[in-house]
Coordinates of C-alpha atoms and ligand atoms in Angstrom, one line a residue:
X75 CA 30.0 74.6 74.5
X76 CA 29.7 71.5 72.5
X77 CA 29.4 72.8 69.0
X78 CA 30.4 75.9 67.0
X79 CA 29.0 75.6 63.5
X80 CA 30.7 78.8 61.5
X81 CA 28.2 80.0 58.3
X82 CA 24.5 79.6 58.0
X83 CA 24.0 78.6 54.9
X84 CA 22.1 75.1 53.8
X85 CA 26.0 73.4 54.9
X86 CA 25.6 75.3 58.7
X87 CA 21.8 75.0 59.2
X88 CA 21.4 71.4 59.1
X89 CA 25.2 71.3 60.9
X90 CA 23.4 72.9 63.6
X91 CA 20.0 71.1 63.5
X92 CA 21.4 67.6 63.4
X93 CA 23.9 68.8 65.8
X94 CA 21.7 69.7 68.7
X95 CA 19.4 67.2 67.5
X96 CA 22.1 64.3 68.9
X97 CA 22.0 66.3 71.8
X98 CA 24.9 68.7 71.4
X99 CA 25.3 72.3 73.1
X100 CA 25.4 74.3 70.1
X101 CA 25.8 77.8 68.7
X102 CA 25.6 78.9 64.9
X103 CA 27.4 82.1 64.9
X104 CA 27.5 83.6 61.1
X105 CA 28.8 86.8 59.3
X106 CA 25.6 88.2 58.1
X107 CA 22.1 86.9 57.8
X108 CA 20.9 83.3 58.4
X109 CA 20.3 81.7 55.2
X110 CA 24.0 82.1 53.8
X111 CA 24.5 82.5 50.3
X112 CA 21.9 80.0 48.9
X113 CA 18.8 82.2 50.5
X114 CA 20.1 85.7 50.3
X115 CA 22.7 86.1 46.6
X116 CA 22.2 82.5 44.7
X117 CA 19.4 80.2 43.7
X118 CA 16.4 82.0 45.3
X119 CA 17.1 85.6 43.8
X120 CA 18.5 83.9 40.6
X121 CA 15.4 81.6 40.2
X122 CA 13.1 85.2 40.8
X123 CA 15.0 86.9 37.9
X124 CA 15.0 83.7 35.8
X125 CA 10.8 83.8 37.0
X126 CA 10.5 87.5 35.6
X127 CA 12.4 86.5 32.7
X128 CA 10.3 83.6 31.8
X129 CA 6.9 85.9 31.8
X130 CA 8.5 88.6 30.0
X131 CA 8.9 85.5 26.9
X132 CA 6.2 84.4 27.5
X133 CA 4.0 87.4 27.3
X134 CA 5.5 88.0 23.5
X135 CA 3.8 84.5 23.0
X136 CA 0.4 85.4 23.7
X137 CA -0.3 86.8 20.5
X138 CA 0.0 83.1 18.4
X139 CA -3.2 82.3 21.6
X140 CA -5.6 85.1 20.1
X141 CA -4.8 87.4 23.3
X142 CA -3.7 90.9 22.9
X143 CA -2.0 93.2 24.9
X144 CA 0.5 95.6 24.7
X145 CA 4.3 95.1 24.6
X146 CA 5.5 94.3 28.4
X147 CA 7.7 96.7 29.9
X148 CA 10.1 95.7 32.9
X149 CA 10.2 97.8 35.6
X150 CA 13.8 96.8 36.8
X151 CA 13.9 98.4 40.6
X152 CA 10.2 97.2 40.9
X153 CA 11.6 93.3 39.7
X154 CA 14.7 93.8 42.5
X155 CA 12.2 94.8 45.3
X156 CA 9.8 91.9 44.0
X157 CA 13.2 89.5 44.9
X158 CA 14.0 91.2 47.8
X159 CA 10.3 90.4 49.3
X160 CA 10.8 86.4 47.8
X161 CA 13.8 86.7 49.7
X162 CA 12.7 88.0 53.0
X163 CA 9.3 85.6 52.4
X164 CA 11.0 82.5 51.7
X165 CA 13.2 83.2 54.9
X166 CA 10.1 84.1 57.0
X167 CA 8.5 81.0 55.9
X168 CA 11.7 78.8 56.8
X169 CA 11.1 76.4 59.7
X170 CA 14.9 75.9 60.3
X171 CA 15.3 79.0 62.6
X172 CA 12.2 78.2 65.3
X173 CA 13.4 74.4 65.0
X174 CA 16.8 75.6 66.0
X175 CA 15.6 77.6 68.4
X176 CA 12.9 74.8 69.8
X177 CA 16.8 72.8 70.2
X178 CA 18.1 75.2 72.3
X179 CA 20.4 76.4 69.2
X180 CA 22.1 80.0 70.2
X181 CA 22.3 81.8 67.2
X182 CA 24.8 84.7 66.5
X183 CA 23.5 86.1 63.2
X184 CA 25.4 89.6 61.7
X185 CA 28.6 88.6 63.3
X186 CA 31.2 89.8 61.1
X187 CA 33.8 87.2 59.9
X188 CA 34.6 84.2 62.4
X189 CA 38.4 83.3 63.1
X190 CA 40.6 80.6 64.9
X191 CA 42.2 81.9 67.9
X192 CA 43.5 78.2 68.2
X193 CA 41.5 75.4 67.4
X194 CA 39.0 75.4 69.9
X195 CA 38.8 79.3 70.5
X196 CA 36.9 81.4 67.6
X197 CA 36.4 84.8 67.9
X198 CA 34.1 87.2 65.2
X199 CA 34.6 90.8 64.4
X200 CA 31.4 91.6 66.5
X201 CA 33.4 90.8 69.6
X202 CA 32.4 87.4 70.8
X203 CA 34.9 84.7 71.4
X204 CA 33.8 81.1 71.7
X205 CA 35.3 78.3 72.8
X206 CA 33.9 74.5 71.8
X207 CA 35.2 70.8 71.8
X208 CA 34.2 70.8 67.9
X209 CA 33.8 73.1 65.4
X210 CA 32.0 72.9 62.1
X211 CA 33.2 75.1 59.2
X212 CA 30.5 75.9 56.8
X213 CA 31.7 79.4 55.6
X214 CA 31.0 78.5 52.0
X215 CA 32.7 80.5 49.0
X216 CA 33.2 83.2 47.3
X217 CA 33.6 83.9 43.1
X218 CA 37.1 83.7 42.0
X219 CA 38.8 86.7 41.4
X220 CA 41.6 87.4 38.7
X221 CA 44.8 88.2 38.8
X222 CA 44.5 90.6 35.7
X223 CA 45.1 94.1 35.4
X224 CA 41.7 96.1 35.4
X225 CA 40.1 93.7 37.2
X226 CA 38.6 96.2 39.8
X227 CA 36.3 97.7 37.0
X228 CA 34.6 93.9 36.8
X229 CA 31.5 93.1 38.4
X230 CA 30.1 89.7 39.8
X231 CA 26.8 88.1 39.8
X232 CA 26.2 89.6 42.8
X233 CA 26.4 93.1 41.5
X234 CA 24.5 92.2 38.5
X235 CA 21.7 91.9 40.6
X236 CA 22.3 94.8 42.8
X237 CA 22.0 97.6 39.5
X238 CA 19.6 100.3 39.2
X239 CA 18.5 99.3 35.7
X240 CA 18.8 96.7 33.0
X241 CA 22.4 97.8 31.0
X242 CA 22.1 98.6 27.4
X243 CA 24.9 96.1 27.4
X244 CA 27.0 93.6 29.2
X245 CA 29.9 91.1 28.6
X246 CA 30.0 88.0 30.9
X247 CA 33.2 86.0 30.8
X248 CA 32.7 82.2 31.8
X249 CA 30.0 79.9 30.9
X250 CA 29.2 77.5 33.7
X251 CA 26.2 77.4 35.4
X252 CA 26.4 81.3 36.8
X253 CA 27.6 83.2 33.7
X254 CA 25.2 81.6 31.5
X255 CA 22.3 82.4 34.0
X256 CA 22.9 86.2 34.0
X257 CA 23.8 86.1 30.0
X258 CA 20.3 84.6 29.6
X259 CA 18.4 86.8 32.4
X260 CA 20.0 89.9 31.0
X261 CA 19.8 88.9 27.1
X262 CA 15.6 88.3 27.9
X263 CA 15.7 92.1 29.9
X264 CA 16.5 93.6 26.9
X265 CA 21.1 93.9 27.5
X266 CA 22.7 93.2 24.6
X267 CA 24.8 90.3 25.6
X268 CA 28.3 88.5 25.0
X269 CA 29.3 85.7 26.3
X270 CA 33.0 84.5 26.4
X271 CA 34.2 81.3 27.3
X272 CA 38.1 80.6 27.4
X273 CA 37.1 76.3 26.5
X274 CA 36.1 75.1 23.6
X275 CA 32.5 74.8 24.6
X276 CA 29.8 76.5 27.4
X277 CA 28.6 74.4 29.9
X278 CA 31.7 72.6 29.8
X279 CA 30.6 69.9 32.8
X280 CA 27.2 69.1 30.7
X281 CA 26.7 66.9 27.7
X282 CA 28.4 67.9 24.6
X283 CA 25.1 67.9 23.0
X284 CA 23.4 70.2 25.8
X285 CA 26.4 72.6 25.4
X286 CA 25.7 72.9 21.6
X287 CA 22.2 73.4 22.0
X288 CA 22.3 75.9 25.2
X289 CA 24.5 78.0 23.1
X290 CA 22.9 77.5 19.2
X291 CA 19.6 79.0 21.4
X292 CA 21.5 81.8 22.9
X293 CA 22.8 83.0 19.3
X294 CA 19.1 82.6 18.0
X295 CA 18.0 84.7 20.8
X296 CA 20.9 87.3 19.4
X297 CA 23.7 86.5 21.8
X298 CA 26.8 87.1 21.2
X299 CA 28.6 83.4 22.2
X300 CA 32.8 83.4 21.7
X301 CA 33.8 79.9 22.5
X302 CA 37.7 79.3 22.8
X303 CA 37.6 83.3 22.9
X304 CA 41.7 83.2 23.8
X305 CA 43.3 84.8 27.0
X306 CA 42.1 87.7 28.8
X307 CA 45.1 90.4 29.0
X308 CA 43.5 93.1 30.5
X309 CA 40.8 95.4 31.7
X310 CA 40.3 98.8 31.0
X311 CA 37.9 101.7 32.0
X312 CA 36.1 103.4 29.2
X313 CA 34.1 106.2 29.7
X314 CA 31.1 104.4 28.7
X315 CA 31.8 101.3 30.5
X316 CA 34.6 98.5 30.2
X317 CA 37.0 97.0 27.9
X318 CA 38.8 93.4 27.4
X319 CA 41.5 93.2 25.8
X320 CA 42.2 90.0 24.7
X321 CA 44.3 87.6 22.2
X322 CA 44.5 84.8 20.6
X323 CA 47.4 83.0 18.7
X324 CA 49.0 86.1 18.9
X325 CA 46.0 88.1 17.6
X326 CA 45.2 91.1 19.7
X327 CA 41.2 92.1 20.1
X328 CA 38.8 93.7 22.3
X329 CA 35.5 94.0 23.4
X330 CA 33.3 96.3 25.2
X331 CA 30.0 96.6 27.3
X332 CA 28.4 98.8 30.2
X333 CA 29.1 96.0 32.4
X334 CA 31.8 93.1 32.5
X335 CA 30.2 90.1 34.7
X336 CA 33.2 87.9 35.9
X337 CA 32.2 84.5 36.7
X338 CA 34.8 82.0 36.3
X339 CA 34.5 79.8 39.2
X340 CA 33.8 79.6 43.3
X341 CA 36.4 79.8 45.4
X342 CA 36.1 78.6 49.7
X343 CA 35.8 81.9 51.5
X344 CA 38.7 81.0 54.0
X345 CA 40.6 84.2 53.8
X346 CA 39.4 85.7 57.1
X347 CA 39.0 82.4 58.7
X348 CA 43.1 82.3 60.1
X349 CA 43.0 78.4 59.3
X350 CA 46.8 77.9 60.2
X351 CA 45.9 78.8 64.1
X352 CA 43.6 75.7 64.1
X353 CA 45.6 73.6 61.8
X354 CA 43.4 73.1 59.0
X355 CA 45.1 72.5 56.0
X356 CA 43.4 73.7 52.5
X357 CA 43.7 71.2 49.3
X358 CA 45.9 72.8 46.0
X359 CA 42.6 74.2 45.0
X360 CA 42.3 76.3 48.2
X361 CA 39.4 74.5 49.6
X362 CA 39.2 72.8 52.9
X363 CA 40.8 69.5 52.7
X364 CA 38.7 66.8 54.4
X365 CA 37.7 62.9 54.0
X366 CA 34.7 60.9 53.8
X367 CA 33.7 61.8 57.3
X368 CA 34.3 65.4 56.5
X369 CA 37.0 66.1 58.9
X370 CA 40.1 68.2 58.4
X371 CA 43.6 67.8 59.3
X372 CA 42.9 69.0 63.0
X373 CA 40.8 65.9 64.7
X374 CA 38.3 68.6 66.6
X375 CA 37.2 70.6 62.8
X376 CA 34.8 69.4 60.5
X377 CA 33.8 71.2 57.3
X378 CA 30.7 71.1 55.0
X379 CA 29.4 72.6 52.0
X380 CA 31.0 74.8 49.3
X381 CA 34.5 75.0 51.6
X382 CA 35.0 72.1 51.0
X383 CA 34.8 72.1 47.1
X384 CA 32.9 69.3 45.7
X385 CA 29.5 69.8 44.0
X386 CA 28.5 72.8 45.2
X387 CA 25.1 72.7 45.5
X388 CA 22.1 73.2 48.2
X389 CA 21.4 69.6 48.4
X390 CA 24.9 68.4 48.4
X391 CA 25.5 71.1 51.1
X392 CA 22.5 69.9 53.5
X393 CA 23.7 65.9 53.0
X394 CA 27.3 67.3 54.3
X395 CA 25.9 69.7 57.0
X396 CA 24.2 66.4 58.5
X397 CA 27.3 63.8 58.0
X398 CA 29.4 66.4 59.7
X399 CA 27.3 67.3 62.4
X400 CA 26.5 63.7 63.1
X401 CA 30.5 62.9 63.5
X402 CA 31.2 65.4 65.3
X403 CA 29.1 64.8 68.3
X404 CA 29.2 60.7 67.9
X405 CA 32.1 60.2 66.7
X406 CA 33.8 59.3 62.8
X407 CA 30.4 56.9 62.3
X408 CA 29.0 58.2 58.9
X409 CA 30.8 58.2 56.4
X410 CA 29.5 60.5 52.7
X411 CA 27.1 58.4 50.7
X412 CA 27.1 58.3 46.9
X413 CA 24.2 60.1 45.8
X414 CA 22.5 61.0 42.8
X415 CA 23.1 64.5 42.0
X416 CA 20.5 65.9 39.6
X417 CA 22.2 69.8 38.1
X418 CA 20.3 72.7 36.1
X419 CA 19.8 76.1 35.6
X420 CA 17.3 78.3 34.9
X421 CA 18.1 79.8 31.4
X422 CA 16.4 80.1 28.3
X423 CA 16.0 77.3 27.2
X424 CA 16.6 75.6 30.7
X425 CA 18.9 72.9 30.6
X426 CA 19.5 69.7 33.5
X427 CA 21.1 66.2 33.8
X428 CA 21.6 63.7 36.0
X429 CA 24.0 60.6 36.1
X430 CA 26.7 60.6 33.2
X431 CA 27.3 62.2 30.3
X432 CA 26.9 60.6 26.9
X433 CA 31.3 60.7 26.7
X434 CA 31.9 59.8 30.1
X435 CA 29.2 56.6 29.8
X436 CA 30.4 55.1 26.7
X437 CA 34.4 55.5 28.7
X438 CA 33.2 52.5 30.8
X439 CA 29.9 50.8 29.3
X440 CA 28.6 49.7 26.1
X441 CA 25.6 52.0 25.7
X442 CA 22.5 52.9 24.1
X443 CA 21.0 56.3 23.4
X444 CA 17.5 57.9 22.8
X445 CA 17.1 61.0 21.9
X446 CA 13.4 62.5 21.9
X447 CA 13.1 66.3 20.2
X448 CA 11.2 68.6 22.3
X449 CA 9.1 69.0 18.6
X450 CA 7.6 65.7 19.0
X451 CA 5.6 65.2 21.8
X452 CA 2.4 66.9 22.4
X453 CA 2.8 69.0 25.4
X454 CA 5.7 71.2 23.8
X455 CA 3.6 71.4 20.8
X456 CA 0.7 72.7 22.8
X457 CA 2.6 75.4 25.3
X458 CA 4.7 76.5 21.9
X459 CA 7.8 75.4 23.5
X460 CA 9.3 73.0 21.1
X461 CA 13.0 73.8 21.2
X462 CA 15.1 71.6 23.1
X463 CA 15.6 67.5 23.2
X464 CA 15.8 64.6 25.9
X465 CA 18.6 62.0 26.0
X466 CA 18.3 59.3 28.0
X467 CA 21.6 57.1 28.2
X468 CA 21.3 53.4 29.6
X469 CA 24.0 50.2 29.5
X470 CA 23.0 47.9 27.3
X471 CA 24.4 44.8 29.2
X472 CA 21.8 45.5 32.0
X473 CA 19.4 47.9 31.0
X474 CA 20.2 50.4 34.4
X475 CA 19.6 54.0 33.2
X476 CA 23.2 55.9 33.3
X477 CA 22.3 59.1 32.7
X478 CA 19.8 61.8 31.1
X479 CA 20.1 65.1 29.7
X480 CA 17.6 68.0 28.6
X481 CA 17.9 70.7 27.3
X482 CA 14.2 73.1 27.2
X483 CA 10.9 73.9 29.0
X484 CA 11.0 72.6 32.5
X485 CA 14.3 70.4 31.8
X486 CA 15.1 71.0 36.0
X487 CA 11.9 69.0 36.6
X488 CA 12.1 66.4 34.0
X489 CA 15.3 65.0 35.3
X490 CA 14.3 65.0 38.9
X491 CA 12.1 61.6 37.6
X492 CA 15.2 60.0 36.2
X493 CA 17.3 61.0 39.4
X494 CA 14.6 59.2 41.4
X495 CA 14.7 56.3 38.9
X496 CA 18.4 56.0 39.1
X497 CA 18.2 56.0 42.7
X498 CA 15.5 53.1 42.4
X499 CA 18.1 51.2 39.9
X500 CA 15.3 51.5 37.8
X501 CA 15.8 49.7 34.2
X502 CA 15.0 51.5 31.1
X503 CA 11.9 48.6 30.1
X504 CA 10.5 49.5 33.8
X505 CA 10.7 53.1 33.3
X506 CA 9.0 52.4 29.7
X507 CA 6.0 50.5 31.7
X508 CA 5.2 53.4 33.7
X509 CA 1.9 55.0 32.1
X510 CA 3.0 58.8 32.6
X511 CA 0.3 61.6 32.3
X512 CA -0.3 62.8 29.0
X513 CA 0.1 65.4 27.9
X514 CA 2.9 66.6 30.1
X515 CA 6.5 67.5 30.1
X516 CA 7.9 64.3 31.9
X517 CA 5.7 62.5 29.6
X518 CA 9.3 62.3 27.0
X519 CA 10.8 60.2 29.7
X520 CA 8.2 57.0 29.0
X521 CA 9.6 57.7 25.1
X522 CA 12.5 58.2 26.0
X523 CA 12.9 54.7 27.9
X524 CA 11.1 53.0 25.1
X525 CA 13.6 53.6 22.1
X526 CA 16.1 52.7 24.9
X527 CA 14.5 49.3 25.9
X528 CA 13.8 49.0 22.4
X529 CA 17.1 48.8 21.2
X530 CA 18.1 46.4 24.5
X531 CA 15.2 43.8 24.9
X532 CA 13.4 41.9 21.6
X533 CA 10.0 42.4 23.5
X534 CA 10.0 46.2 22.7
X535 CA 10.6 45.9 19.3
X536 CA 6.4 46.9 18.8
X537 CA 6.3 50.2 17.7
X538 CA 3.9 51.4 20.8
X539 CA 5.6 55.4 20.4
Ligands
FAD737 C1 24.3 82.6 41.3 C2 24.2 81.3 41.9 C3 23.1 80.5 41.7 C4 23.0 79.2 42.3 N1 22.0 78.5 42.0 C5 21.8 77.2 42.6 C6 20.7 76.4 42.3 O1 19.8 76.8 41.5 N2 20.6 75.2 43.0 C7 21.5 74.8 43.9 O2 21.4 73.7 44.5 N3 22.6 75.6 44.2 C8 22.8 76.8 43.5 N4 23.9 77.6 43.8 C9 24.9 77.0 44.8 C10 24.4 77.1 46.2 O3 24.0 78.4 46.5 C11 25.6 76.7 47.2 O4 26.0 75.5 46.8 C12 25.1 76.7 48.6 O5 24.7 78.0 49.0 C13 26.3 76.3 49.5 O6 25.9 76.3 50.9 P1 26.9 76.5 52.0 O7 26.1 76.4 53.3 O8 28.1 75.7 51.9 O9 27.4 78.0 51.9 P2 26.7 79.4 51.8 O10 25.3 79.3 51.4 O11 27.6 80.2 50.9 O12 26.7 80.0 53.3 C14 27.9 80.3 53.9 C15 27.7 81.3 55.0 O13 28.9 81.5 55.8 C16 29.1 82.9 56.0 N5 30.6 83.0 56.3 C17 31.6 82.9 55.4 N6 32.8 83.1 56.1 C18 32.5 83.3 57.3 C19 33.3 83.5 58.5 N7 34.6 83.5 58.5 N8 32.6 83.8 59.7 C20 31.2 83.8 59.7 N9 30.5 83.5 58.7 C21 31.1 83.3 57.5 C22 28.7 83.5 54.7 O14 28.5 84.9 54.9 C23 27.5 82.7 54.3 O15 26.3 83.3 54.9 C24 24.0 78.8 43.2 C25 25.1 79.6 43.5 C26 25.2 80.9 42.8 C27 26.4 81.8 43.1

């Protein structure tokens, strides 16, 4: 065999694909089903919840629209067979499996955990044992586990979904972009929800002024939000669910819920993967340490994806799947690329950015800000959605757009414009000369670019928003 590609997630797919697309002999040989984390526990069952979620608000708004009806009630085992079907359906609609298979792909699915035998020799728990000039690790990750006492009564996102019914309540500790998706899905089923972060702010990788936003909304909506909450000592079990103990300057406290949700970071899943027999050698972080060309210590072993720690994200995993795959058949010839890397999640309100932050542009440029409230502009105003804001950052000496951040209704989509733009080295006056639709959501972007361009070039200084 040419190729062993190890995890079929979004990282092992395309490894595969592009693989045997260059001509390579190639098997995908995976643990459980094809589709890896990504299809089957994150963003597609996530974004179903956050879906049910957003109908559940917005059926209370119906009444300010003249229609009645009575108060929703969520059927919670009905909503986890509903993502269970998405799940299965998105997977069924997939193309990547016959295309692998129309390449002559062999595909192992339901394998059991892959592991070097030496480093061109795998074998799985299922029995097989392969053997390959070059092997691709894609194997993803796993949520970080604590070294706390109690911290077997703790549940992860993965559980969260997996329950028989909504909890009365639930404690999640960590705010990045997972904890703060279940606080908000749970908070809108109806949980009574707190939300502990051990920084000084949620969303600590986002915008200072998303962070403060994102979590002012949450306490609106009657979460609970303990920023610089202190350090966890403990977990106990309580006969009506679980305890943190905690303390701060000294100060001993606790807090209780049905369910604890631990999400405090990803982790690479390497531990069954016997990475010493190959000679792969894992970064102080634990991921899998590779270059620009996404090889590892041993010349014969790429790795892609979440393994290997950077953003860890479906697109970022498919654009590694297909610079690994593509060196490891023609040799080191690709290096990574810089991309643009838009980020969001699908909480209430939704938040998104692309490019830098307002703190990290003004480190290196001398900038210029608009900000455009969600209360302004017609379409918020019409769907009854005015909470939230855009800020769009750009560099005064050139006018290239450095950045944008939203917070509210469809903020995901609004920044995928200004990812395209900053790809396009758009400049804040050409974004302003684009006529966008009115009355939509993107619509705050040609705003948004005007105050910019505004403050930049004297032509702009008309008052045309
Ligand atoms: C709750 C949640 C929500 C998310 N939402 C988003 C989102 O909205 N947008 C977005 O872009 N990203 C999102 N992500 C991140 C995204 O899912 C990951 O970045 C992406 O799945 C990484 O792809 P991957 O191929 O590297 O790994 P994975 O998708 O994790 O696939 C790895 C596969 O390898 C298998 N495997 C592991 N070890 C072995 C072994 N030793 N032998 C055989 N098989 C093995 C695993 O079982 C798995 O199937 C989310 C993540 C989570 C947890």
């Amino acid at each position: 065999m040419d190729v062993v590609v190890i995890g079929a997630g979004p990282a092992g797919l395309i490894a595969a694909l592009r693989a045997a697309e260059l001509g390579a002999r190639t098997v995908l040989v995976t643990r459980g089903a094809v589709g890896g984390m990504a299809a089957n526990d994150g963003p597609i069952p996530v974004r179903t919840l956050a879906q049910a979620a957003r109908l559940l608000r917005e059926s209370r708004q119906l009444g300010r629209f003249g229609i009645t009806v009575s108060e929703p009630i969520l059927d919670y085992p009905r909503l986890l067979a509903r993502t269970c079907e998405v799940v299965h359906e998105v997977c069924e609609h997939s193309t990547r499996r016959e295309h692998l298979e129309n390449l002559g792909v062999t595909i192992h699915e339901q394998s059991g955990t892959a592991r070097f035998v030496d480093p061109h020799t795998v074998e799985t728990e299922s029995g097989l044992r392969l053997q390959a000039d070059k092997i691709i690790l894609c194997a993803g990750g796993t949520s970080r586990r604590l070294s706390i006492p109690g911290f077997e009564w703790t549940a992860t996102h993965s559980d969260a979904w997996g329950l028989p019914a909504v909890p009365p309540s639930m404690l999640v500790v960590g705010a990045g972009a997972t904890g703060v998706q279940v606080a908000s899905v749970f908070q809108t089923f109806g949980s009574r929800v707190q939300l502990f972060q051990a920084g000084p702010r949620i969303l600590p990788t986002e915008d200072e002024d998303v962070s403060a936003a994102v979590a002012a909304a949450f306490r609106e909506s009657g979460m609970v939000v303990r920023e610089n909450f202190g350090t966890i000592e403990s977990f106990e079990k309580m006969p009506s669910g679980v305890r943190i103990v905690f303390s701060k300057d000294g100060v001993r406290d606790t807090a209780e819920a049905v369910l604890v949700v631990v999400a405090v970071g990803w982790v690479a899943d390497t531990a069954g993967l016997n990475l010493s027999a190959a000679g792969v050698e894992t970064d102080p972080r634990g991921y899998v340490r590779v270059d620009t060309y996404l090889q590892t210590s041993a010349p014969n072993v790429f790795a892609a994806g979440d393994i290997t720690g950077r953003l860890m994200l479906v697109p970022q995993a498919i654009h590694d799947g297909f610079v690994a795959a593509t060196n490891s058949v023609q040799g080191l010839t690709t290096p990574l690329w810089d991309q643009v890397s838009p980020v969001g999640s699908f909480t209430e309100p939704e938040y998104a950015q692309v490019g830098l932050t307002e703190a990290k542009a003004r480190e290196k440029h001398d900038v210029v800000v608009a900000v455009i409230r969600f209360d302004e502009t017609a379409r918020t105003i019409i769907d009854g959605r005015t909470t939230g804001f855009c800020k769009l950052i750009a560099d005064r000496a050139t006018g290239t757009i450095l950045g944008c951040h939203v917070v509210g209704e469809r903020a995901v989509e609004i920044v995928q414009v200004v990812a395209i733009a900053i790809a396009a080295g758009l400049r804040v006056d050409n974004m302003a000369k684009v006529p966008l639709s009115f009355p939509t959501y993107a619509g705050i972007l040609g705003r948004a670019a005007y105050r910019a361009a505004q403050q930049i070039y004297p032509e702009f200084s008309g008052r045309m928003y």
